[in-house]
Amino acid sequence: SRRVALSVTLVAAALLAAATVWTANSVMTRWVLADLNRQARVSIHTSEGFILGQMSTAGPALDSLLMRMSTDPQIFGVAICSRGNGAALVAKSNLFDERSLPCTEIAATYKRSASGIRQASWMARLEDTELRVHVSAIPLGAPGTNAPLAVVVQRTEDLARRVGQLRSLVLGILLVTGGAAWWFTAAGRRRSVSDWVTGFRRALRDGEVTAEYRPLISEVRDILRPSPS
C-alpha cells in the first residue's frame, strides 16, 4: 500500500509540475505579447498627428519618419495603409514586406480581430526571410471604418528567451517556496514526535498519565506485569 501511495504521489507531483510549467509559459507569453502591443501603440501615438498631416502628400517627410521609427531594435518595419476606397499602401519603411503583409489582408484581419477596439495584433511569417513577426494594426485619428491603419511589425527572435527567463523566475520562486514548506513541515513533525516521546517518558516516570497516553500505558503495564507462575 505504501508503494501504491508513493507512486500516486509521484504521478500527482509530476502532473502538478507539468501543469505549472504550461500555465507559467502561457501567462508569460501573454505578458510579453501585451508588452509588444504597448510598445507599438506608444511608438505610433507619439507621431500620430504628424502622420495624419502627411497622409495627403505621402512625401519624403513621412518616409523619413517611418525609417526613423524602424531603427528601433525591436521594430522590423512600419507602414501606413489607407482604407478609404479600398486598402492601399501609403508609405512604408525599407524592410516592411508588403508581399507578405499586403494592406488588403491587414485591413481584413483588423476588421475581423479588432471588434471596435483601438488595436489588433497577430503573429505572421514573412515569405522571403521565413521570419516570424508580431504585427500590430492601429487606427489613426478618430475611430471609424475608414480610419487609416498604422502597421508596426516587431521582431520575435527574443520572445522565447524572455518567456524562458520569466518562466524560470516563477519556477524558481515555486521551488524555493515548496522547499521551505517541506522543511517547516518536516521540522514540525520532528518536534511533534519529540514532544510526544518526552510526554510519554514523563508519564512512565512520574505516573501523571493523560488521556492521550492512558491506553498505551495500560498496555505497557499489562505487558510488564508478572505472569502468575
Coordinates of N, CA and C in Angstrom, one line a residue:
S1 N 0.8 -1.2 0.0 CA 0.0 0.0 0.0 C 0.9 1.3 0.0
R2 N 2.0 1.2 0.7 CA 2.9 2.3 0.7 C 3.5 2.6 -0.7
R3 N 3.8 1.5 -1.4 CA 4.3 1.7 -2.8 C 3.3 2.3 -3.7
V4 N 2.0 1.9 -3.5 CA 1.0 2.5 -4.3 C 0.8 4.0 -4.0
A5 N 0.8 4.3 -2.7 CA 0.7 5.7 -2.2 C 1.8 6.5 -2.8
L6 N 3.0 5.9 -2.7 CA 4.2 6.7 -3.2 C 4.1 6.9 -4.7
S7 N 3.7 5.9 -5.5 CA 3.5 6.0 -6.9 C 2.5 7.1 -7.3
V8 N 1.3 7.1 -6.5 CA 0.3 8.1 -6.8 C 0.8 9.5 -6.5
T9 N 1.6 9.6 -5.4 CA 2.1 10.9 -5.0 C 3.1 11.4 -6.1
L10 N 4.0 10.5 -6.6 CA 4.9 10.9 -7.6 C 4.2 11.3 -8.9
V11 N 3.2 10.6 -9.3 CA 2.5 10.9 -10.5 C 1.8 12.2 -10.3
A12 N 1.1 12.4 -9.1 CA 0.5 13.7 -8.9 C 1.4 14.9 -8.9
A13 N 2.6 14.7 -8.3 CA 3.7 15.7 -8.3 C 4.1 16.0 -9.8
A14 N 4.3 15.0 -10.6 CA 4.7 15.2 -12.0 C 3.6 16.0 -12.8
L15 N 2.4 15.6 -12.6 CA 1.3 16.3 -13.2 C 1.2 17.8 -12.8
L16 N 1.4 18.0 -11.5 CA 1.3 19.3 -11.0 C 2.5 20.2 -11.6
A17 N 3.7 19.6 -11.7 CA 4.8 20.3 -12.2 C 4.5 20.6 -13.7
A18 N 4.0 19.7 -14.5 CA 3.7 19.9 -15.9 C 2.7 21.0 -16.0
A19 N 1.6 21.0 -15.2 CA 0.6 22.0 -15.3 C 1.1 23.4 -14.9
T20 N 2.0 23.4 -13.9 CA 2.7 24.7 -13.5 C 3.5 25.2 -14.7
V21 N 4.3 24.4 -15.3 CA 5.1 24.8 -16.4 C 4.3 25.4 -17.6
W22 N 3.2 24.6 -17.9 CA 2.3 25.1 -19.0 C 1.7 26.4 -18.7
T23 N 1.1 26.5 -17.4 CA 0.5 27.7 -17.0 C 1.4 28.9 -17.0
A24 N 2.7 28.7 -16.5 CA 3.7 29.8 -16.5 C 4.0 30.2 -17.9
N25 N 4.2 29.2 -18.8 CA 4.6 29.5 -20.2 C 3.4 30.3 -20.8
S26 N 2.2 29.9 -20.6 CA 1.1 30.6 -21.2 C 0.9 32.1 -20.7
V27 N 1.0 32.2 -19.4 CA 0.9 33.5 -18.8 C 2.0 34.5 -19.2
M28 N 3.3 33.9 -19.2 CA 4.4 34.8 -19.6 C 4.4 35.2 -21.1
T29 N 3.9 34.3 -21.9 CA 3.7 34.6 -23.3 C 2.8 35.8 -23.5
R30 N 1.6 35.7 -22.8 CA 0.6 36.8 -22.9 C 1.2 38.1 -22.4
W31 N 2.0 38.0 -21.3 CA 2.6 39.2 -20.8 C 3.6 39.9 -21.8
V32 N 4.4 39.0 -22.5 CA 5.4 39.5 -23.4 C 4.6 40.1 -24.6
L33 N 3.6 39.4 -25.1 CA 2.9 40.0 -26.3 C 2.1 41.3 -25.9
A34 N 1.6 41.3 -24.7 CA 1.0 42.6 -24.3 C 2.0 43.7 -24.2
D35 N 3.2 43.4 -23.8 CA 4.3 44.4 -23.8 C 4.6 44.9 -25.2
L36 N 4.7 43.9 -26.2 CA 4.9 44.3 -27.6 C 3.7 45.2 -28.1
N37 N 2.5 44.9 -27.8 CA 1.4 45.7 -28.1 C 1.5 47.2 -27.6
R38 N 1.9 47.2 -26.3 CA 2.1 48.6 -25.7 C 3.2 49.4 -26.4
Q39 N 4.3 48.7 -26.7 CA 5.4 49.4 -27.4 C 5.0 49.9 -28.8
A40 N 4.2 49.1 -29.5 CA 3.8 49.5 -30.8 C 2.8 50.7 -30.7
R41 N 1.9 50.6 -29.7 CA 1.0 51.7 -29.6 C 1.6 53.0 -29.2
V42 N 2.6 53.0 -28.3 CA 3.3 54.2 -27.9 C 4.1 54.8 -29.1
S43 N 4.8 53.9 -29.9 CA 5.6 54.4 -31.0 C 4.7 55.1 -32.0
I44 N 3.5 54.7 -32.2 CA 2.6 55.3 -33.2 C 1.9 56.6 -32.6
H45 N 1.5 56.5 -31.4 CA 0.7 57.6 -30.8 C 1.6 58.9 -30.6
T46 N 2.9 58.7 -30.4 CA 3.7 59.9 -30.3 C 3.9 60.7 -31.6
S47 N 3.6 60.0 -32.7 CA 3.8 60.7 -34.0 C 2.5 60.7 -34.8
E48 N 1.4 60.4 -34.1 CA 0.1 60.3 -34.8 C -0.3 61.6 -35.6
G49 N -0.2 62.7 -34.9 CA -0.6 64.0 -35.5 C 0.2 64.3 -36.8
F50 N 1.5 64.1 -36.7 CA 2.4 64.3 -37.9 C 2.0 63.4 -39.0
I51 N 1.8 62.1 -38.7 CA 1.4 61.1 -39.8 C 0.1 61.5 -40.5
L52 N -0.9 61.9 -39.7 CA -2.1 62.3 -40.3 C -2.0 63.6 -41.2
G53 N -1.1 64.5 -40.7 CA -0.8 65.7 -41.5 C -0.1 65.4 -42.8
Q54 N 0.6 64.3 -42.9 CA 1.4 64.0 -44.1 C 0.7 63.0 -45.0
M55 N -0.5 62.5 -44.6 CA -1.2 61.5 -45.3 C -1.6 61.9 -46.7
S56 N -1.9 63.2 -46.9 CA -2.4 63.6 -48.2 C -1.3 63.7 -49.2
T57 N 0.0 64.0 -48.8 CA 1.1 64.1 -49.7 C 1.9 62.8 -49.8
A58 N 2.0 62.1 -48.6 CA 2.8 60.9 -48.6 C 4.2 61.2 -49.2
G59 N 4.8 62.3 -48.7 CA 6.1 62.7 -49.3 C 7.3 62.1 -48.5
P60 N 8.5 62.7 -48.8 CA 9.7 62.2 -48.1 C 9.7 62.3 -46.6
A61 N 9.0 63.3 -46.1 CA 8.9 63.5 -44.6 C 8.3 62.3 -43.9
L62 N 7.2 61.8 -44.5 CA 6.6 60.6 -43.9 C 7.4 59.4 -44.0
D63 N 8.1 59.2 -45.2 CA 9.0 58.1 -45.3 C 10.2 58.2 -44.3
S64 N 10.6 59.4 -44.1 CA 11.8 59.6 -43.2 C 11.3 59.2 -41.8
L65 N 10.1 59.6 -41.4 CA 9.6 59.3 -40.1 C 9.5 57.8 -39.9
L66 N 9.0 57.1 -40.9 CA 8.8 55.6 -40.7 C 10.2 55.0 -40.7
M67 N 11.2 55.5 -41.4 CA 12.5 54.9 -41.4 C 13.1 55.1 -40.0
R68 N 12.9 56.3 -39.4 CA 13.4 56.5 -38.0 C 12.8 55.6 -37.0
M69 N 11.5 55.4 -37.2 CA 10.8 54.5 -36.2 C 11.3 53.1 -36.4
S70 N 11.7 52.7 -37.6 CA 12.1 51.3 -37.8 C 13.6 51.1 -37.3
T71 N 14.3 52.1 -36.9 CA 15.6 51.9 -36.3 C 15.6 51.3 -34.9
D72 N 14.4 51.3 -34.3 CA 14.2 50.7 -33.0 C 14.6 49.2 -33.2
P73 N 15.5 48.6 -32.3 CA 15.9 47.2 -32.5 C 14.7 46.2 -32.5
Q74 N 13.7 46.6 -31.8 CA 12.5 45.7 -31.7 C 11.6 45.7 -32.9
I75 N 11.7 46.8 -33.7 CA 10.8 47.0 -34.8 C 11.4 46.6 -36.1
F76 N 10.7 45.7 -36.8 CA 11.2 45.3 -38.1 C 10.8 46.2 -39.2
G77 N 9.6 46.7 -39.2 CA 9.2 47.6 -40.3 C 7.9 48.3 -39.8
V78 N 7.6 49.4 -40.5 CA 6.4 50.2 -40.2 C 5.8 50.6 -41.6
A79 N 4.5 50.7 -41.6 CA 3.8 51.1 -42.8 C 2.5 51.8 -42.5
I80 N 2.0 52.6 -43.4 CA 0.7 53.2 -43.3 C -0.2 52.7 -44.4
C81 N -1.4 52.2 -44.0 CA -2.4 51.7 -45.0 C -3.6 52.6 -45.0
S82 N -4.1 53.0 -46.1 CA -5.4 53.7 -46.2 C -6.5 52.7 -46.3
R83 N -7.7 53.2 -45.9 CA -8.9 52.3 -46.1 C -10.1 53.0 -46.7
G84 N -9.9 54.2 -47.3 CA -11.0 54.9 -47.8 C -11.7 54.2 -48.9
N85 N -11.1 54.1 -50.1 CA -11.7 53.4 -51.2 C -10.9 52.1 -51.5
G86 N -10.9 51.2 -50.5 CA -10.1 50.0 -50.6 C -8.7 50.2 -49.9
A87 N -8.2 49.2 -49.4 CA -6.9 49.3 -48.6 C -5.8 49.5 -49.6
A88 N -4.9 50.5 -49.3 CA -3.8 50.7 -50.2 C -2.6 51.2 -49.3
L89 N -1.4 50.9 -49.8 CA -0.2 51.2 -49.1 C 0.1 52.7 -49.4
V90 N 0.2 53.5 -48.3 CA 0.5 54.9 -48.4 C 2.0 55.2 -48.3
A91 N 2.7 54.6 -47.3 CA 4.1 54.7 -47.1 C 4.6 53.6 -46.3
K92 N 5.9 53.3 -46.4 CA 6.5 52.2 -45.6 C 8.0 52.4 -45.4
S93 N 8.5 51.7 -44.4 CA 10.0 51.7 -44.2 C 10.6 50.7 -45.1
N94 N 11.9 50.7 -45.3 CA 12.5 49.9 -46.3 C 12.3 48.4 -46.1
L95 N 12.3 47.9 -44.8 CA 12.3 46.5 -44.6 C 10.8 45.9 -44.5
F96 N 9.8 46.8 -44.6 CA 8.5 46.3 -44.5 C 8.2 45.5 -45.7
D97 N 7.7 44.2 -45.5 CA 7.5 43.2 -46.6 C 6.0 43.3 -47.0
E98 N 5.8 44.1 -48.0 CA 4.4 44.3 -48.4 C 3.8 43.1 -49.2
R99 N 4.7 42.2 -49.7 CA 4.2 41.0 -50.3 C 3.6 40.0 -49.2
S100 N 4.3 39.9 -48.1 CA 3.8 39.0 -47.0 C 2.7 39.7 -46.2
L101 N 2.7 41.0 -46.2 CA 1.7 41.7 -45.4 C 1.0 42.8 -46.3
P102 N 0.2 42.4 -47.3 CA -0.4 43.5 -48.1 C -1.5 44.2 -47.3
C103 N -1.7 45.4 -47.6 CA -2.7 46.2 -46.9 C -4.1 45.7 -46.9
T104 N -4.5 45.0 -48.0 CA -5.8 44.4 -48.1 C -6.0 43.4 -47.0
E105 N -4.9 42.5 -46.9 CA -5.0 41.5 -45.9 C -5.0 42.1 -44.4
I106 N -4.1 43.1 -44.3 CA -4.1 43.7 -42.9 C -5.4 44.4 -42.6
A107 N -6.1 45.1 -43.5 CA -7.3 45.7 -43.2 C -8.4 44.6 -42.9
A108 N -8.4 43.5 -43.7 CA -9.4 42.5 -43.4 C -9.1 41.8 -42.1
T109 N -7.9 41.6 -41.7 CA -7.6 41.0 -40.4 C -7.9 41.9 -39.3
Y110 N -7.7 43.2 -39.5 CA -8.0 44.2 -38.4 C -9.6 44.2 -38.2
K111 N -10.3 44.1 -39.3 CA -11.8 44.2 -39.3 C -12.3 43.0 -38.5
R112 N -11.7 41.8 -38.7 CA -12.1 40.6 -38.1 C -11.7 40.6 -36.6
S113 N -10.5 41.1 -36.3 CA -10.0 41.0 -34.9 C -10.3 42.1 -34.0
A114 N -10.4 43.3 -34.5 CA -10.5 44.5 -33.6 C -11.8 44.5 -32.8
S115 N -12.9 44.3 -33.5 CA -14.2 44.3 -32.8 C -14.4 45.6 -32.1
G116 N -14.0 46.7 -32.7 CA -14.3 48.0 -32.1 C -13.2 48.6 -31.2
I117 N -12.2 47.8 -30.9 CA -11.1 48.3 -30.1 C -10.1 49.1 -30.9
R118 N -9.1 49.7 -30.2 CA -8.2 50.6 -30.9 C -7.0 49.9 -31.5
Q119 N -6.8 48.6 -31.3 CA -5.6 47.9 -31.8 C -5.9 46.5 -32.0
A120 N -5.4 45.9 -33.1 CA -5.5 44.5 -33.3 C -4.1 44.0 -33.5
S121 N -3.8 42.8 -33.0 CA -2.4 42.2 -33.2 C -2.5 40.7 -33.5
W122 N -1.5 40.2 -34.2 CA -1.5 38.8 -34.5 C 0.0 38.4 -34.9
M123 N 0.2 37.1 -35.0 CA 1.5 36.7 -35.4 C 1.5 36.3 -36.9
A124 N 2.6 36.6 -37.6 CA 2.7 36.3 -39.1 C 4.1 35.8 -39.4
R125 N 4.2 35.3 -40.6 CA 5.5 34.8 -41.1 C 5.8 35.5 -42.4
L126 N 7.0 36.1 -42.5 CA 7.4 36.8 -43.7 C 7.9 35.7 -44.8
E127 N 7.5 35.9 -46.0 CA 7.7 34.9 -47.1 C 9.2 34.8 -47.4
D128 N 9.9 36.0 -47.6 CA 11.3 36.0 -48.0 C 12.3 35.4 -47.0
T129 N 12.1 35.9 -45.7 CA 13.0 35.5 -44.7 C 12.6 34.4 -43.8
E130 N 11.3 34.0 -43.9 CA 10.7 32.9 -43.0 C 10.7 33.4 -41.6
L131 N 10.8 34.7 -41.4 CA 10.9 35.3 -40.0 C 9.5 35.4 -39.5
R132 N 9.4 34.9 -38.2 CA 8.1 35.0 -37.5 C 8.0 36.4 -36.8
V133 N 7.0 37.1 -37.1 CA 6.9 38.5 -36.5 C 5.6 38.7 -35.8
H134 N 5.5 39.8 -35.0 CA 4.3 40.2 -34.4 C 3.8 41.5 -35.1
V135 N 2.6 41.5 -35.5 CA 2.0 42.6 -36.3 C 0.9 43.3 -35.5
S136 N 1.0 44.6 -35.4 CA 0.0 45.4 -34.8 C -0.6 46.4 -35.8
A137 N -1.9 46.4 -35.8 CA -2.6 47.4 -36.7 C -3.3 48.4 -35.8
I138 N -3.0 49.7 -35.9 CA -3.5 50.7 -35.0 C -4.2 51.8 -35.9
P139 N -5.5 52.0 -35.6 CA -6.2 53.1 -36.4 C -5.7 54.5 -36.0
L140 N -5.6 55.3 -37.0 CA -5.1 56.7 -36.7 C -6.3 57.7 -36.7
G141 N -6.2 58.7 -35.8 CA -7.3 59.6 -35.8 C -8.5 59.1 -35.1
A142 N -9.7 59.7 -35.4 CA -10.9 59.4 -34.7 C -11.3 58.0 -35.2
P143 N -11.8 57.1 -34.3 CA -12.3 55.8 -34.6 C -13.3 55.8 -35.7
G144 N -13.2 55.0 -36.7 CA -14.2 54.9 -37.8 C -13.8 53.8 -38.7
T145 N -14.7 53.5 -39.6 CA -14.5 52.4 -40.5 C -13.4 52.7 -41.6
N146 N -13.2 54.0 -41.9 CA -12.2 54.4 -42.9 C -11.0 55.0 -42.3
A147 N -10.8 54.9 -41.0 CA -9.6 55.4 -40.4 C -8.3 54.7 -40.9
P148 N -7.3 55.4 -41.4 CA -6.1 54.7 -41.9 C -5.5 53.9 -40.7
L149 N -4.7 52.9 -41.1 CA -4.0 52.0 -40.2 C -2.5 52.2 -40.2
A150 N -2.0 52.4 -39.0 CA -0.5 52.3 -38.9 C -0.1 50.9 -38.5
V151 N 0.8 50.3 -39.3 CA 1.1 48.9 -39.1 C 2.6 48.8 -38.6
V152 N 2.7 48.2 -37.4 CA 4.0 48.0 -36.8 C 4.4 46.5 -36.8
V153 N 5.5 46.2 -37.4 CA 5.9 44.8 -37.4 C 7.1 44.7 -36.5
Q154 N 7.0 43.8 -35.5 CA 8.0 43.7 -34.5 C 8.7 42.3 -34.5
R155 N 10.0 42.3 -34.2 CA 10.7 41.0 -34.2 C 10.3 40.2 -33.0
T156 N 10.4 38.9 -33.1 CA 10.1 38.0 -32.0 C 11.2 37.0 -31.7
E157 N 12.4 37.3 -32.2 CA 13.5 36.4 -32.0 C 13.8 36.1 -30.5
D158 N 13.7 37.2 -29.7 CA 13.9 37.0 -28.3 C 12.7 36.7 -27.5
L159 N 11.6 36.4 -28.2 CA 10.3 36.1 -27.4 C 10.5 34.9 -26.6
A160 N 11.1 33.8 -27.1 CA 11.3 32.6 -26.4 C 12.2 32.8 -25.2
R161 N 13.3 33.7 -25.4 CA 14.2 33.9 -24.4 C 13.6 34.7 -23.2
R162 N 12.8 35.7 -23.5 CA 12.1 36.5 -22.5 C 11.1 35.7 -21.7
V163 N 10.4 34.8 -22.5 CA 9.4 34.0 -21.8 C 10.1 33.0 -20.9
G164 N 11.2 32.4 -21.4 CA 12.0 31.4 -20.7 C 12.6 32.0 -19.4
Q165 N 13.0 33.3 -19.4 CA 13.6 33.9 -18.3 C 12.5 34.1 -17.2
L166 N 11.3 34.6 -17.7 CA 10.2 34.8 -16.7 C 9.7 33.5 -16.2
R167 N 9.7 32.5 -17.0 CA 9.2 31.1 -16.5 C 10.2 30.6 -15.5
S168 N 11.5 30.7 -15.8 CA 12.5 30.3 -14.8 C 12.4 31.0 -13.5
L169 N 12.1 32.3 -13.5 CA 11.9 33.0 -12.3 C 10.7 32.5 -11.5
V170 N 9.6 32.3 -12.2 CA 8.4 31.8 -11.5 C 8.6 30.4 -10.9
L171 N 9.2 29.5 -11.7 CA 9.5 28.2 -11.2 C 10.5 28.2 -10.1
G172 N 11.5 29.1 -10.1 CA 12.4 29.2 -9.0 C 11.7 29.6 -7.7
I173 N 10.8 30.6 -7.9 CA 10.1 31.0 -6.7 C 9.2 29.9 -6.1
L174 N 8.6 29.1 -7.0 CA 7.8 27.9 -6.6 C 8.6 26.9 -5.9
L175 N 9.8 26.7 -6.5 CA 10.7 25.7 -5.9 C 11.2 26.1 -4.5
V176 N 11.6 27.3 -4.4 CA 12.0 27.8 -3.1 C 10.9 27.7 -2.1
T177 N 9.7 28.1 -2.5 CA 8.5 28.1 -1.6 C 8.2 26.7 -1.2
G178 N 8.2 25.7 -2.2 CA 7.9 24.3 -1.9 C 9.0 23.7 -0.9
G179 N 10.3 24.1 -1.2 CA 11.3 23.6 -0.3 C 11.2 24.1 1.1
A180 N 10.8 25.4 1.2 CA 10.6 26.0 2.6 C 9.4 25.3 3.3
A181 N 8.4 25.1 2.5 CA 7.2 24.4 3.1 C 7.5 23.0 3.6
W182 N 8.3 22.3 2.8 CA 8.7 20.9 3.2 C 9.6 20.9 4.4
W183 N 10.5 21.9 4.5 CA 11.4 22.0 5.6 C 10.6 22.3 6.9
F184 N 9.7 23.2 6.8 CA 8.9 23.6 8.0 C 8.0 22.4 8.4
T185 N 7.5 21.7 7.5 CA 6.6 20.6 7.8 C 7.4 19.5 8.4
A186 N 8.6 19.2 7.9 CA 9.5 18.1 8.5 C 9.9 18.5 9.9
A187 N 10.3 19.8 10.0 CA 10.7 20.3 11.3 C 9.6 20.2 12.4
G188 N 8.4 20.6 11.9 CA 7.3 20.5 12.8 C 6.9 19.0 13.2
R189 N 7.1 18.1 12.2 CA 6.8 16.7 12.5 C 7.9 16.2 13.5
R190 N 9.1 16.5 13.3 CA 10.1 16.0 14.3 C 9.9 16.6 15.7
R191 N 9.5 17.9 15.7 CA 9.2 18.5 17.0 C 8.0 17.8 17.7
S192 N 7.0 17.5 16.9 CA 5.8 16.8 17.4 C 6.2 15.4 18.0
V193 N 7.0 14.7 17.2 CA 7.4 13.3 17.7 C 8.3 13.5 19.0
S194 N 9.2 14.5 19.0 CA 10.0 14.7 20.2 C 9.1 15.0 21.4
D195 N 8.1 15.9 21.2 CA 7.3 16.3 22.3 C 6.5 15.1 22.8
W196 N 6.0 14.2 21.9 CA 5.2 13.0 22.3 C 6.1 12.1 23.1
V197 N 7.3 11.8 22.7 CA 8.2 10.9 23.4 C 8.5 11.5 24.8
T198 N 8.8 12.8 24.9 CA 9.0 13.4 26.2 C 7.9 13.2 27.1
G199 N 6.7 13.5 26.6 CA 5.5 13.3 27.4 C 5.2 11.9 27.8
F200 N 5.6 10.9 27.0 CA 5.4 9.5 27.3 C 6.4 9.1 28.4
R201 N 7.6 9.6 28.3 CA 8.6 9.3 29.3 C 8.1 9.9 30.7
R202 N 7.6 11.1 30.7 CA 7.2 11.7 31.9 C 6.0 10.9 32.5
A203 N 5.1 10.4 31.7 CA 4.0 9.6 32.2 C 4.5 8.3 32.8
L204 N 5.5 7.7 32.2 CA 6.1 6.5 32.8 C 6.8 6.8 34.1
R205 N 7.5 7.9 34.1 CA 8.4 8.2 35.3 C 7.6 8.7 36.5
D206 N 6.7 9.7 36.2 CA 6.0 10.4 37.3 C 4.6 9.8 37.5
G207 N 4.1 9.0 36.6 CA 2.8 8.5 36.8 C 1.7 9.5 36.5
E208 N 2.0 10.6 35.9 CA 1.0 11.6 35.5 C 0.5 11.2 34.1
V209 N -0.5 10.3 34.1 CA -1.0 9.8 32.8 C -2.2 10.6 32.3
T210 N -2.0 11.2 31.1 CA -3.1 12.0 30.5 C -3.9 11.0 29.6
A211 N -5.0 11.6 29.1 CA -5.9 10.7 28.3 C -5.2 10.3 27.0
E212 N -4.2 11.1 26.5 CA -3.5 10.7 25.3 C -2.7 9.5 25.4
Y213 N -2.1 9.3 26.6 CA -1.2 8.2 26.8 C -1.8 7.0 27.6
R214 N -3.0 7.2 28.1 CA -3.6 6.2 29.0 C -3.7 4.8 28.4
P215 N -4.2 4.7 27.1 CA -4.3 3.3 26.5 C -3.0 2.7 26.3
L216 N -2.0 3.4 25.9 CA -0.7 2.8 25.7 C 0.0 2.5 27.0
I217 N -0.1 3.3 28.1 CA 0.4 3.0 29.4 C -0.2 1.7 29.9
S218 N -1.5 1.6 29.7 CA -2.2 0.4 30.2 C -1.7 -0.8 29.5
E219 N -1.4 -0.8 28.2 CA -0.9 -1.9 27.5 C 0.5 -2.2 28.0
V220 N 1.4 -1.2 28.2 CA 2.7 -1.4 28.7 C 2.7 -2.1 30.1
R221 N 1.8 -1.6 30.9 CA 1.7 -2.2 32.3 C 1.3 -3.6 32.2
D222 N 0.4 -3.9 31.3 CA -0.1 -5.3 31.2 C 1.0 -6.2 30.7
I223 N 1.9 -5.7 29.8 CA 3.0 -6.5 29.3 C 4.0 -6.7 30.4
L224 N 4.3 -5.7 31.2 CA 5.3 -5.8 32.3 C 4.8 -6.5 33.5
R225 N 3.5 -6.6 33.7 CA 3.0 -7.3 34.9 C 3.5 -8.7 34.9
P226 N 4.0 -9.2 36.1 CA 4.5 -10.6 36.1 C 3.3 -11.6 35.9
S227 N 3.6 -12.5 35.1 CA 2.6 -13.5 34.9 C 2.5 -14.5 36.1
P228 N 1.4 -15.0 36.5 CA 1.3 -15.9 37.6 C 2.0 -17.2 37.3
S229 N 2.8 -17.7 38.2 CA 3.5 -18.9 38.0 C 2.7 -20.1 38.4

